[in-house]
Amino acid sequence: MEIKLIHGDFVADGLGGILRCSGADALLARVLFRLTARRGQFPLLPQMGSQLYLLGRETAANRSSAARKFVAEALAPENVSVTDVLLSSAGQGRIQLEVLLDYQGSDLSVTLTV
């Protein structure tokens, strides 16, 4: 079970505790954390996180392949297969990613902006 986060904050259960999630929801929470955390920022877990924050340094022609590489690298410890990574412009120099996943035969997706 994972603690449910929305925009980096815990979600209250209304009874003085916090909500937890399990199954596919817990997997998506871990995936989103791994993709948004900067790789190398946790001294005791240097392989945690992704290098997606470096996408802006890539040329437009290389950006898609770099995004696929960074996503696959970040999600390697998880029991999930990356089926595709779709990129689009989010304005103001930001990039929106939609990561399509296969988890135990189910199609899942997560969207984030870098």
PDB file of C-alpha atoms in Angstrom:
ATOM      1  CA  MET A   1       0.000   0.000   0.000  1.00  0.00           C
ATOM      2  CA  GLU A   2       1.194   3.453  -0.897  1.00  0.00           C
ATOM      3  CA  ILE A   3       0.285   6.798   0.627  1.00  0.00           C
ATOM      4  CA  LYS A   4      -1.906   8.734  -1.774  1.00  0.00           C
ATOM      5  CA  LEU A   5      -0.388  12.026  -2.922  1.00  0.00           C
ATOM      6  CA  ILE A   6      -1.945  14.785  -4.997  1.00  0.00           C
ATOM      7  CA  HIS A   7       0.404  17.553  -6.155  1.00  0.00           C
ATOM      8  CA  GLY A   8       2.977  16.315  -3.658  1.00  0.00           C
ATOM      9  CA  ASP A   9       0.631  16.574  -0.653  1.00  0.00           C
ATOM     10  CA  PHE A  10      -0.911  13.820   1.452  1.00  0.00           C
ATOM     11  CA  VAL A  11      -4.649  13.287   0.995  1.00  0.00           C
ATOM     12  CA  ALA A  12      -6.625  13.361   4.238  1.00  0.00           C
ATOM     13  CA  ASP A  13      -9.223  10.664   4.856  1.00  0.00           C
ATOM     14  CA  GLY A  14     -11.473  12.984   6.864  1.00  0.00           C
ATOM     15  CA  LEU A  15     -10.858  11.054  10.081  1.00  0.00           C
ATOM     16  CA  GLY A  16      -7.482  12.485  11.003  1.00  0.00           C
ATOM     17  CA  GLY A  17      -5.515  10.014   8.912  1.00  0.00           C
ATOM     18  CA  ILE A  18      -4.278   9.815   5.355  1.00  0.00           C
ATOM     19  CA  LEU A  19      -5.573   7.853   2.382  1.00  0.00           C
ATOM     20  CA  ARG A  20      -3.672   4.884   1.028  1.00  0.00           C
ATOM     21  CA  CYS A  21      -3.926   3.212  -2.347  1.00  0.00           C
ATOM     22  CA  SER A  22      -3.189  -0.321  -3.563  1.00  0.00           C
ATOM     23  CA  GLY A  23      -2.953  -2.343  -6.769  1.00  0.00           C
ATOM     24  CA  ALA A  24      -2.804  -0.368 -10.008  1.00  0.00           C
ATOM     25  CA  ASP A  25      -3.338   2.926  -8.154  1.00  0.00           C
ATOM     26  CA  ALA A  26      -0.300   2.236  -5.965  1.00  0.00           C
ATOM     27  CA  LEU A  27       1.742   1.342  -9.040  1.00  0.00           C
ATOM     28  CA  LEU A  28       0.752   4.600 -10.763  1.00  0.00           C
ATOM     29  CA  ALA A  29       1.724   6.548  -7.621  1.00  0.00           C
ATOM     30  CA  ARG A  30       5.170   4.913  -7.616  1.00  0.00           C
ATOM     31  CA  VAL A  31       5.556   5.458 -11.371  1.00  0.00           C
ATOM     32  CA  LEU A  32       4.693   9.141 -11.078  1.00  0.00           C
ATOM     33  CA  PHE A  33       7.125   9.526  -8.152  1.00  0.00           C
ATOM     34  CA  ARG A  34       9.942   7.789 -10.053  1.00  0.00           C
ATOM     35  CA  LEU A  35       9.360   9.951 -13.143  1.00  0.00           C
ATOM     36  CA  THR A  36       9.148  13.296 -11.343  1.00  0.00           C
ATOM     37  CA  ALA A  37      11.998  12.776  -8.850  1.00  0.00           C
ATOM     38  CA  ARG A  38      15.377  13.898 -10.202  1.00  0.00           C
ATOM     39  CA  ARG A  39      17.812  11.019 -10.522  1.00  0.00           C
ATOM     40  CA  GLY A  40      20.714  11.370  -8.098  1.00  0.00           C
ATOM     41  CA  GLN A  41      18.895  13.637  -5.617  1.00  0.00           C
ATOM     42  CA  PHE A  42      18.559  10.940  -2.941  1.00  0.00           C
ATOM     43  CA  PRO A  43      22.036  10.245  -1.501  1.00  0.00           C
ATOM     44  CA  LEU A  44      21.116   6.788  -0.195  1.00  0.00           C
ATOM     45  CA  LEU A  45      19.259   5.866  -3.415  1.00  0.00           C
ATOM     46  CA  PRO A  46      21.291   7.425  -6.248  1.00  0.00           C
ATOM     47  CA  GLN A  47      19.481   5.375  -8.932  1.00  0.00           C
ATOM     48  CA  MET A  48      16.026   6.593  -7.803  1.00  0.00           C
ATOM     49  CA  GLY A  49      14.244   8.993 -10.138  1.00  0.00           C
ATOM     50  CA  SER A  50      14.595   9.972 -13.771  1.00  0.00           C
ATOM     51  CA  GLN A  51      16.576  12.286 -15.986  1.00  0.00           C
ATOM     52  CA  LEU A  52      13.455  13.681 -17.676  1.00  0.00           C
ATOM     53  CA  TYR A  53      14.392  17.153 -16.422  1.00  0.00           C
ATOM     54  CA  LEU A  54      17.201  17.053 -19.028  1.00  0.00           C
ATOM     55  CA  LEU A  55      14.806  16.782 -22.004  1.00  0.00           C
ATOM     56  CA  GLY A  56      14.988  20.518 -22.679  1.00  0.00           C
ATOM     57  CA  ARG A  57      18.689  20.145 -23.478  1.00  0.00           C
ATOM     58  CA  GLU A  58      18.001  17.598 -26.228  1.00  0.00           C
ATOM     59  CA  THR A  59      17.442  18.624 -29.837  1.00  0.00           C
ATOM     60  CA  ALA A  60      13.897  18.212 -31.119  1.00  0.00           C
ATOM     61  CA  ALA A  61      14.992  15.256 -33.248  1.00  0.00           C
ATOM     62  CA  ASN A  62      16.503  13.397 -30.263  1.00  0.00           C
ATOM     63  CA  ARG A  63      13.915  14.351 -27.637  1.00  0.00           C
ATOM     64  CA  SER A  64      11.530  11.437 -28.228  1.00  0.00           C
ATOM     65  CA  SER A  65      14.208   8.741 -28.047  1.00  0.00           C
ATOM     66  CA  ALA A  66      15.791  10.394 -24.989  1.00  0.00           C
ATOM     67  CA  ALA A  67      12.388  10.487 -23.247  1.00  0.00           C
ATOM     68  CA  ARG A  68      11.852   6.771 -23.931  1.00  0.00           C
ATOM     69  CA  LYS A  69      15.321   5.990 -22.570  1.00  0.00           C
ATOM     70  CA  PHE A  70      14.853   8.107 -19.428  1.00  0.00           C
ATOM     71  CA  VAL A  71      11.405   6.594 -18.724  1.00  0.00           C
ATOM     72  CA  ALA A  72      12.596   3.007 -19.226  1.00  0.00           C
ATOM     73  CA  GLU A  73      15.609   3.656 -16.979  1.00  0.00           C
ATOM     74  CA  ALA A  74      13.477   5.153 -14.183  1.00  0.00           C
ATOM     75  CA  LEU A  75      10.829   2.417 -14.287  1.00  0.00           C
ATOM     76  CA  ALA A  76      13.170  -0.582 -14.603  1.00  0.00           C
ATOM     77  CA  PRO A  77      12.691  -1.617 -10.923  1.00  0.00           C
ATOM     78  CA  GLU A  78       8.887  -1.670 -11.280  1.00  0.00           C
ATOM     79  CA  ASN A  79       6.834  -4.650 -12.479  1.00  0.00           C
ATOM     80  CA  VAL A  80       5.552  -2.760 -15.527  1.00  0.00           C
ATOM     81  CA  SER A  81       6.296  -2.559 -19.262  1.00  0.00           C
ATOM     82  CA  VAL A  82       6.537   0.791 -21.027  1.00  0.00           C
ATOM     83  CA  THR A  83       4.607   0.509 -24.304  1.00  0.00           C
ATOM     84  CA  ASP A  84       5.004   4.095 -25.537  1.00  0.00           C
ATOM     85  CA  VAL A  85       6.004   7.612 -24.549  1.00  0.00           C
ATOM     86  CA  LEU A  86       4.159  10.448 -26.299  1.00  0.00           C
ATOM     87  CA  LEU A  87       5.504  14.000 -26.226  1.00  0.00           C
ATOM     88  CA  SER A  88       3.716  17.289 -26.844  1.00  0.00           C
ATOM     89  CA  SER A  89       4.405  20.935 -26.142  1.00  0.00           C
ATOM     90  CA  ALA A  90       2.970  22.297 -22.902  1.00  0.00           C
ATOM     91  CA  GLY A  91       3.937  25.908 -23.697  1.00  0.00           C
ATOM     92  CA  GLN A  92       6.579  28.157 -22.148  1.00  0.00           C
ATOM     93  CA  GLY A  93       9.326  25.668 -23.021  1.00  0.00           C
ATOM     94  CA  ARG A  94       7.711  22.828 -21.070  1.00  0.00           C
ATOM     95  CA  ILE A  95       7.068  19.330 -22.417  1.00  0.00           C
ATOM     96  CA  GLN A  96       4.064  17.149 -21.639  1.00  0.00           C
ATOM     97  CA  LEU A  97       4.654  13.395 -21.569  1.00  0.00           C
ATOM     98  CA  GLU A  98       2.064  10.666 -21.684  1.00  0.00           C
ATOM     99  CA  VAL A  99       3.576   7.358 -20.633  1.00  0.00           C
ATOM    100  CA  LEU A 100       1.616   4.279 -21.718  1.00  0.00           C
ATOM    101  CA  LEU A 101       2.156   1.184 -19.596  1.00  0.00           C
ATOM    102  CA  ASP A 102       1.225  -2.489 -19.512  1.00  0.00           C
ATOM    103  CA  TYR A 103       0.677  -3.862 -15.998  1.00  0.00           C
ATOM    104  CA  GLN A 104      -0.414  -7.491 -15.691  1.00  0.00           C
ATOM    105  CA  GLY A 105      -2.277  -7.284 -19.009  1.00  0.00           C
ATOM    106  CA  SER A 106      -3.973  -3.963 -18.205  1.00  0.00           C
ATOM    107  CA  ASP A 107      -3.259  -0.748 -20.086  1.00  0.00           C
ATOM    108  CA  LEU A 108      -2.424   2.190 -17.814  1.00  0.00           C
ATOM    109  CA  SER A 109      -1.185   5.697 -18.502  1.00  0.00           C
ATOM    110  CA  VAL A 110       0.303   8.567 -16.585  1.00  0.00           C
ATOM    111  CA  THR A 111       0.729  12.169 -17.756  1.00  0.00           C
ATOM    112  CA  LEU A 112       3.267  14.649 -16.472  1.00  0.00           C
ATOM    113  CA  THR A 113       4.868  17.929 -17.500  1.00  0.00           C
ATOM    114  CA  VAL A 114       8.610  18.588 -17.405  1.00  0.00           C
TER     115      VAL A 114
END
